[in-house]
Amino acid sequence: MTLLAIDWTSVGVKVLQFILSFSILVTLHELGHYATAKWFRCRVEKFYLFFDPWFSIWKKKIGETVYGIGWVPFGGYVKISGMVDESMDKEQLKQPPQPYEFRSKPAWQRLIIMVAGVFMNVVLAIVIFISITWVWGDRYIPVENLKYGVYADSLGTKIGLKDGDKIVLVDTERIEKVGTVGSEIIINEAKSITVDRNGELIKLPLPAGFIGQLNKNRLGGFSYVRIPLIVDSVLEKAKIKSGSLQKGDSVIAFNHSPVYFNVDYAKLTKDYKNKDGVITVLRNGKDTVNAAVSFDDNGNNYIGFKGPDKILGTKQINYTFLEAIPAGISKCWETLDKYVRNLKLLFTSSEVKVSDSLGSVISIGDAFSGVWDWQSFWTLTAIFSILLAFMNILPIPALDGGHALFCMYEIITGRKPTDKFMEYAQMFGMILLLGLMAYALGLDIFRLFK
């Protein structure tokens, strides 16, 4: 990859969505800690969105609390007096405990303060999933609509998949929605898939190493939806040197090489940059028209084509508000269940490796759409909210779950861990988390330049 190949407009949109999404998640998470700390009369010294090493973008002191925005968009924090946290403020702990400090409060109150952030993220995820279900419903392409089948890429052809096949079963589970096969294979550690090939059902075994390669490729290199290529729009940026293109034109050739489906065109134009190419289309089902089109240095020609949903058709399920409540809650728990099962594979599967699965803020940001789409934005925000809740409740020092674990230990045994123990535990947790973040960031940077 070169810098010239980057679509900076798309990157900018992704960055803005990432910042907005995580601003919402972090603010509400920290608000949970802040509100419960205030409820139990703890002094809150700081409430920050993002981290602020050395300086802040903005800050203002209101009462006893400094509210601010940091410049490192990796999270946020609430600094509560008398609590061993990321600041590692040892001087405060050397002083006698004060009534307004976190360490002076009963264990059950400290437990509530620590789990309040996770609670807020769970509630937010449920609310967003319910809202998405109510506003947009459930829209997808059913597998039976794949009248042109799939294109079998290199990984697919190795297991016997052929162009035009329809994948209908993963092991014995029927596939209902287009685009879910790859993730279902990995999560279930499937042993086979069954395809519909010209009306005949054929079972294809998945050999050892297939799942590992599929996961490494981020679900790529296996199969893609195959559709005819039909012009949907011609943007003002498009440079058509001769001929013309109109909405509804069917592409039949590129530079005189035949094009039957979208994948044929993608292969022919894959590395086409700073060049002119001839697109041949069939207009009104009878007229053949040639159009000489310029490609820019990113390989774009600003010709839009109809997507699979417009050509194959979709199934739309609408919900009333009351129907959306159980459906949204179900989607929330399904999302968490899939994540936990994926996480489990890192420890139990011989094929799913940490180096292929782990990602940093770069991977998270890249998950957002390159164009602003509110449904996609809120869906990802809901997903990240429930995953953030799960990750934070893990019993690891420096995470909310670690603090909660020590509170529960105190409630059960009646013995409170010493401040020195909490200091060392916090330090260990911070080193562990920072090391993991650095490793994940390194993996993403490696992938960018691979």
Short mmCIF file of C-alpha atoms in Angstrom, two decimals, residues 136-430:
data_model
loop_
_atom_site.label_atom_id
_atom_site.label_comp_id
_atom_site.label_asym_id
_atom_site.label_seq_id
_atom_site.Cartn_x
_atom_site.Cartn_y
_atom_site.Cartn_z
CA TRP A 136 -34.83 0.63 10.67
CA GLY A 137 -36.06 -2.88 11.40
CA ASP A 138 -34.09 -5.83 10.07
CA ARG A 139 -33.09 -5.71 6.42
CA TYR A 140 -30.95 -8.32 4.69
CA ILE A 141 -30.46 -10.29 1.48
CA PRO A 142 -31.80 -13.84 1.90
CA VAL A 143 -29.55 -16.60 0.63
CA GLU A 144 -32.31 -17.83 -1.69
CA ASN A 145 -32.05 -14.51 -3.57
CA LEU A 146 -28.50 -15.30 -4.74
CA LYS A 147 -29.61 -16.20 -8.23
CA TYR A 148 -26.09 -15.62 -9.61
CA GLY A 149 -24.43 -17.47 -6.74
CA VAL A 150 -21.02 -16.47 -5.40
CA TYR A 151 -17.59 -15.89 -6.84
CA ALA A 152 -15.08 -18.39 -5.45
CA ASP A 153 -11.81 -16.67 -4.64
CA SER A 154 -8.47 -18.46 -4.09
CA LEU A 155 -9.31 -19.77 -0.61
CA GLY A 156 -12.73 -20.91 -1.78
CA THR A 157 -11.47 -22.80 -4.82
CA LYS A 158 -9.06 -24.76 -2.57
CA ILE A 159 -12.01 -26.42 -0.82
CA GLY A 160 -13.90 -27.09 -4.05
CA LEU A 161 -16.16 -24.02 -4.13
CA LYS A 162 -17.12 -22.98 -7.68
CA ASP A 163 -18.42 -19.79 -9.23
CA GLY A 164 -22.20 -19.77 -9.12
CA ASP A 165 -22.49 -21.92 -5.96
CA LYS A 166 -24.87 -20.88 -3.18
CA ILE A 167 -23.69 -21.71 0.34
CA VAL A 168 -26.74 -22.94 2.23
CA LEU A 169 -25.36 -24.81 5.26
CA VAL A 170 -22.44 -24.39 7.66
CA ASP A 171 -22.14 -27.87 9.16
CA THR A 172 -25.85 -28.54 9.76
CA GLU A 173 -26.91 -24.92 10.41
CA ARG A 174 -28.90 -23.27 7.63
CA ILE A 175 -27.61 -19.89 6.46
CA GLU A 176 -30.37 -17.33 6.16
CA LYS A 177 -28.53 -14.05 5.54
CA VAL A 178 -25.98 -13.25 2.86
CA GLY A 179 -22.63 -12.17 4.32
CA THR A 180 -22.65 -14.30 7.46
CA VAL A 181 -20.97 -17.49 6.20
CA GLY A 182 -17.37 -16.58 7.08
CA SER A 183 -18.05 -15.56 10.66
CA GLU A 184 -20.28 -18.60 11.22
CA ILE A 185 -17.50 -20.91 10.01
CA ILE A 186 -15.00 -19.38 12.43
CA ILE A 187 -17.26 -19.10 15.49
CA ASN A 188 -18.55 -22.66 15.15
CA GLU A 189 -15.20 -24.11 14.01
CA ALA A 190 -17.15 -25.70 11.20
CA LYS A 191 -16.02 -28.93 9.57
CA SER A 192 -17.95 -28.52 6.31
CA ILE A 193 -20.20 -26.33 4.21
CA THR A 194 -23.00 -27.43 1.89
CA VAL A 195 -23.59 -25.65 -1.41
CA ASP A 196 -26.44 -25.58 -3.87
CA ARG A 197 -24.84 -26.17 -7.27
CA ASN A 198 -27.39 -26.07 -10.08
CA GLY A 199 -30.05 -27.53 -7.79
CA GLU A 200 -27.81 -30.26 -6.37
CA LEU A 201 -26.67 -30.12 -2.71
CA ILE A 202 -22.94 -30.83 -2.39
CA LYS A 203 -21.05 -31.10 0.90
CA LEU A 204 -17.56 -29.59 0.93
CA PRO A 205 -15.25 -30.59 3.83
CA LEU A 206 -13.15 -27.78 5.34
CA PRO A 207 -9.54 -28.94 5.68
CA ALA A 208 -7.24 -28.21 8.60
CA GLY A 209 -5.85 -24.69 8.36
CA PHE A 210 -8.83 -23.27 6.48
CA ILE A 211 -10.34 -21.49 9.51
CA GLY A 212 -6.96 -20.05 10.47
CA GLN A 213 -6.43 -18.68 6.97
CA LEU A 214 -9.96 -17.30 6.79
CA ASN A 215 -9.49 -15.52 10.11
CA LYS A 216 -6.08 -14.21 9.05
CA ASN A 217 -7.57 -12.81 5.84
CA ARG A 218 -10.27 -11.02 7.91
CA LEU A 219 -12.91 -13.17 6.11
CA GLY A 220 -11.47 -12.22 2.72
CA GLY A 221 -10.23 -14.44 -0.10
CA PHE A 222 -13.09 -16.93 0.28
CA SER A 223 -16.28 -15.99 -1.57
CA TYR A 224 -18.05 -12.86 -2.74
CA VAL A 225 -21.56 -12.07 -3.92
CA ARG A 226 -21.75 -12.25 -7.71
CA ILE A 227 -24.04 -9.83 -9.58
CA PRO A 228 -24.24 -8.19 -13.00
CA LEU A 229 -22.61 -4.74 -13.13
CA ILE A 230 -25.24 -2.06 -13.71
CA VAL A 231 -24.53 1.68 -13.69
CA ASP A 232 -26.40 3.46 -10.89
CA SER A 233 -24.87 6.94 -10.99
CA VAL A 234 -22.26 9.06 -12.75
CA LEU A 235 -20.80 11.64 -10.37
CA GLU A 236 -19.78 15.14 -11.45
CA LYS A 237 -16.15 14.20 -10.76
CA ALA A 238 -16.27 11.50 -13.43
CA LYS A 239 -14.12 12.27 -16.48
CA ILE A 240 -15.69 10.68 -19.54
CA LYS A 241 -13.52 11.60 -22.54
CA SER A 242 -15.77 10.10 -25.16
CA GLY A 243 -19.09 8.31 -25.36
CA SER A 244 -21.50 8.32 -22.42
CA LEU A 245 -22.74 6.33 -19.44
CA GLN A 246 -26.30 6.38 -18.11
CA LYS A 247 -28.13 4.94 -15.16
CA GLY A 248 -29.30 1.43 -16.02
CA ASP A 249 -26.48 0.65 -18.48
CA SER A 250 -25.18 -2.93 -18.13
CA VAL A 251 -21.39 -3.27 -18.30
CA ILE A 252 -20.38 -6.01 -20.72
CA ALA A 253 -16.65 -5.29 -21.27
CA PHE A 254 -13.65 -3.32 -20.07
CA ASN A 255 -10.90 -2.57 -22.58
CA HIS A 256 -12.60 -5.15 -24.82
CA SER A 257 -12.25 -7.94 -22.21
CA PRO A 258 -15.66 -9.42 -21.40
CA VAL A 259 -17.36 -8.52 -18.13
CA TYR A 260 -20.16 -10.81 -16.99
CA PHE A 261 -20.24 -9.97 -13.29
CA ASN A 262 -18.92 -7.42 -10.80
CA VAL A 263 -15.93 -9.61 -9.93
CA ASP A 264 -14.77 -9.63 -13.57
CA TYR A 265 -14.70 -5.82 -13.62
CA ALA A 266 -12.95 -5.72 -10.23
CA LYS A 267 -10.16 -7.97 -11.53
CA LEU A 268 -9.67 -5.96 -14.70
CA THR A 269 -9.53 -2.58 -12.92
CA LYS A 270 -7.76 -3.70 -9.73
CA ASP A 271 -4.55 -1.72 -10.25
CA TYR A 272 -5.84 0.72 -12.84
CA LYS A 273 -4.51 4.15 -11.77
CA ASN A 274 -3.80 7.37 -13.69
CA LYS A 275 -4.96 5.73 -16.90
CA ASP A 276 -7.88 5.82 -19.32
CA GLY A 277 -10.02 2.77 -19.89
CA VAL A 278 -12.89 1.89 -22.20
CA ILE A 279 -16.10 0.68 -20.57
CA THR A 280 -18.52 -1.06 -22.93
CA VAL A 281 -22.17 -1.11 -21.89
CA LEU A 282 -25.43 -2.47 -23.18
CA ARG A 283 -28.12 0.25 -23.17
CA ASN A 284 -31.83 -0.50 -23.16
CA GLY A 285 -30.99 -4.15 -23.73
CA LYS A 286 -29.99 -3.60 -27.36
CA ASP A 287 -27.52 -0.74 -28.02
CA THR A 288 -23.78 -1.19 -27.45
CA VAL A 289 -22.02 1.98 -26.28
CA ASN A 290 -18.32 2.61 -25.55
CA ALA A 291 -17.21 5.22 -23.01
CA ALA A 292 -13.57 6.25 -22.47
CA VAL A 293 -13.20 6.93 -18.74
CA SER A 294 -10.25 8.34 -16.75
CA PHE A 295 -9.10 6.70 -13.50
CA ASP A 296 -7.42 8.88 -10.87
CA ASP A 297 -4.34 8.05 -8.77
CA ASN A 298 -6.54 6.15 -6.28
CA GLY A 299 -8.04 3.99 -9.02
CA ASN A 300 -11.42 5.77 -8.87
CA ASN A 301 -13.46 6.75 -11.90
CA TYR A 302 -16.48 8.01 -9.92
CA ILE A 303 -18.93 5.71 -11.65
CA GLY A 304 -21.40 4.21 -9.18
CA PHE A 305 -22.83 0.71 -9.68
CA LYS A 306 -25.89 -0.92 -8.18
CA GLY A 307 -25.23 -2.94 -5.07
CA PRO A 308 -26.39 -6.49 -4.34
CA ASP A 309 -29.41 -5.22 -2.41
CA LYS A 310 -30.78 -3.35 -5.44
CA ILE A 311 -30.19 -6.20 -7.88
CA LEU A 312 -30.99 -9.24 -5.73
CA GLY A 313 -33.65 -7.72 -3.51
CA THR A 314 -33.89 -7.66 0.27
CA LYS A 315 -36.14 -8.91 3.01
CA GLN A 316 -37.43 -6.20 5.33
CA ILE A 317 -38.82 -6.96 8.80
CA ASN A 318 -40.43 -4.00 10.57
CA TYR A 319 -41.17 -3.81 14.31
CA THR A 320 -43.54 -1.78 16.42
CA PHE A 321 -41.94 -0.12 19.44
CA LEU A 322 -43.19 -2.87 21.75
CA GLU A 323 -41.93 -5.57 19.37
CA ALA A 324 -38.56 -3.80 19.09
CA ILE A 325 -37.88 -4.09 22.82
CA PRO A 326 -37.41 -7.89 23.04
CA ALA A 327 -35.91 -8.01 19.53
CA GLY A 328 -33.35 -5.30 20.38
CA ILE A 329 -32.42 -6.93 23.69
CA SER A 330 -31.99 -10.25 21.88
CA LYS A 331 -29.64 -8.64 19.33
CA CYS A 332 -27.61 -7.13 22.15
CA TRP A 333 -27.05 -10.49 23.86
CA GLU A 334 -26.42 -12.23 20.52
CA THR A 335 -23.65 -9.69 19.84
CA LEU A 336 -22.09 -10.33 23.23
CA ASP A 337 -22.42 -14.10 22.83
CA LYS A 338 -20.60 -14.03 19.48
CA TYR A 339 -17.83 -11.88 20.92
CA VAL A 340 -17.33 -14.17 23.92
CA ARG A 341 -17.26 -17.23 21.67
CA ASN A 342 -14.69 -15.53 19.43
CA LEU A 343 -12.62 -14.62 22.47
CA LYS A 344 -12.79 -18.20 23.71
CA LEU A 345 -11.34 -19.43 20.41
CA LEU A 346 -8.11 -17.53 21.16
CA PHE A 347 -7.53 -19.94 24.04
CA THR A 348 -9.09 -23.14 22.72
CA SER A 349 -8.58 -23.18 18.95
CA SER A 350 -5.37 -24.29 17.28
CA GLU A 351 -6.21 -22.19 14.20
CA VAL A 352 -7.48 -18.86 15.55
CA LYS A 353 -4.37 -16.93 16.60
CA VAL A 354 -4.09 -13.75 18.65
CA SER A 355 -1.83 -12.15 16.04
CA ASP A 356 -4.55 -12.58 13.40
CA SER A 357 -7.48 -11.51 15.57
CA LEU A 358 -6.22 -8.68 17.75
CA GLY A 359 -6.63 -5.08 16.63
CA SER A 360 -6.10 -1.58 18.02
CA VAL A 361 -7.92 1.71 17.55
CA ILE A 362 -6.90 1.53 13.88
CA SER A 363 -8.97 -1.64 13.37
CA ILE A 364 -11.84 -0.19 15.39
CA GLY A 365 -11.83 3.02 13.37
CA ASP A 366 -11.64 1.10 10.10
CA ALA A 367 -14.83 -0.75 11.01
CA PHE A 368 -16.81 2.44 10.43
CA SER A 369 -18.19 3.25 6.99
CA GLY A 370 -16.26 5.53 4.64
CA VAL A 371 -19.47 7.47 4.08
CA TRP A 372 -21.68 8.81 6.84
CA ASP A 373 -24.43 6.28 7.50
CA TRP A 374 -26.41 6.75 10.71
CA GLN A 375 -27.70 3.19 10.84
CA SER A 376 -24.18 1.82 10.50
CA PHE A 377 -22.85 4.37 12.99
CA TRP A 378 -25.39 3.55 15.70
CA THR A 379 -25.06 -0.20 15.09
CA LEU A 380 -21.30 -0.08 15.61
CA THR A 381 -21.71 2.20 18.63
CA ALA A 382 -24.10 -0.31 20.20
CA ILE A 383 -21.73 -3.18 19.44
CA PHE A 384 -18.73 -1.36 20.90
CA SER A 385 -20.77 -0.33 23.96
CA ILE A 386 -21.62 -3.91 24.96
CA LEU A 387 -18.07 -5.07 24.16
CA LEU A 388 -16.60 -2.21 26.21
CA ALA A 389 -18.82 -3.26 29.12
CA PHE A 390 -17.62 -6.87 28.87
CA MET A 391 -13.94 -5.95 28.59
CA ASN A 392 -14.16 -3.53 31.53
CA ILE A 393 -15.78 -6.06 33.85
CA LEU A 394 -12.99 -8.61 33.35
CA PRO A 395 -11.22 -9.18 36.71
CA ILE A 396 -7.97 -7.55 35.64
CA PRO A 397 -6.26 -4.95 37.86
CA ALA A 398 -6.59 -1.43 36.37
CA LEU A 399 -9.96 -2.34 34.86
CA ASP A 400 -13.28 -1.80 36.62
CA GLY A 401 -13.60 -5.55 37.04
CA GLY A 402 -10.32 -5.69 38.94
CA HIS A 403 -11.45 -3.03 41.41
CA ALA A 404 -14.83 -4.75 41.73
CA LEU A 405 -13.10 -8.08 42.45
CA PHE A 406 -11.16 -6.58 45.34
CA CYS A 407 -14.36 -5.02 46.72
CA MET A 408 -16.15 -8.37 46.56
CA TYR A 409 -13.19 -10.04 48.28
CA GLU A 410 -13.51 -7.50 51.09
CA ILE A 411 -17.28 -7.99 51.37
CA ILE A 412 -16.90 -11.78 51.57
CA THR A 413 -13.84 -12.02 53.85
CA GLY A 414 -14.14 -8.79 55.81
CA ARG A 415 -10.48 -8.06 55.05
CA LYS A 416 -9.57 -5.00 53.00
CA PRO A 417 -6.53 -5.16 50.66
CA THR A 418 -3.85 -2.69 51.74
CA ASP A 419 -3.19 0.50 49.81
CA LYS A 420 0.26 -0.84 48.93
CA PHE A 421 -1.25 -4.02 47.48
CA MET A 422 -3.74 -1.96 45.46
CA GLU A 423 -0.89 0.22 44.21
CA TYR A 424 1.11 -2.77 43.00
CA ALA A 425 -1.98 -4.43 41.49
CA GLN A 426 -2.84 -1.22 39.63
CA MET A 427 0.72 -0.93 38.36
CA PHE A 428 0.71 -4.55 37.15
CA GLY A 429 -2.63 -4.05 35.41
CA MET A 430 -1.48 -0.85 33.71
#
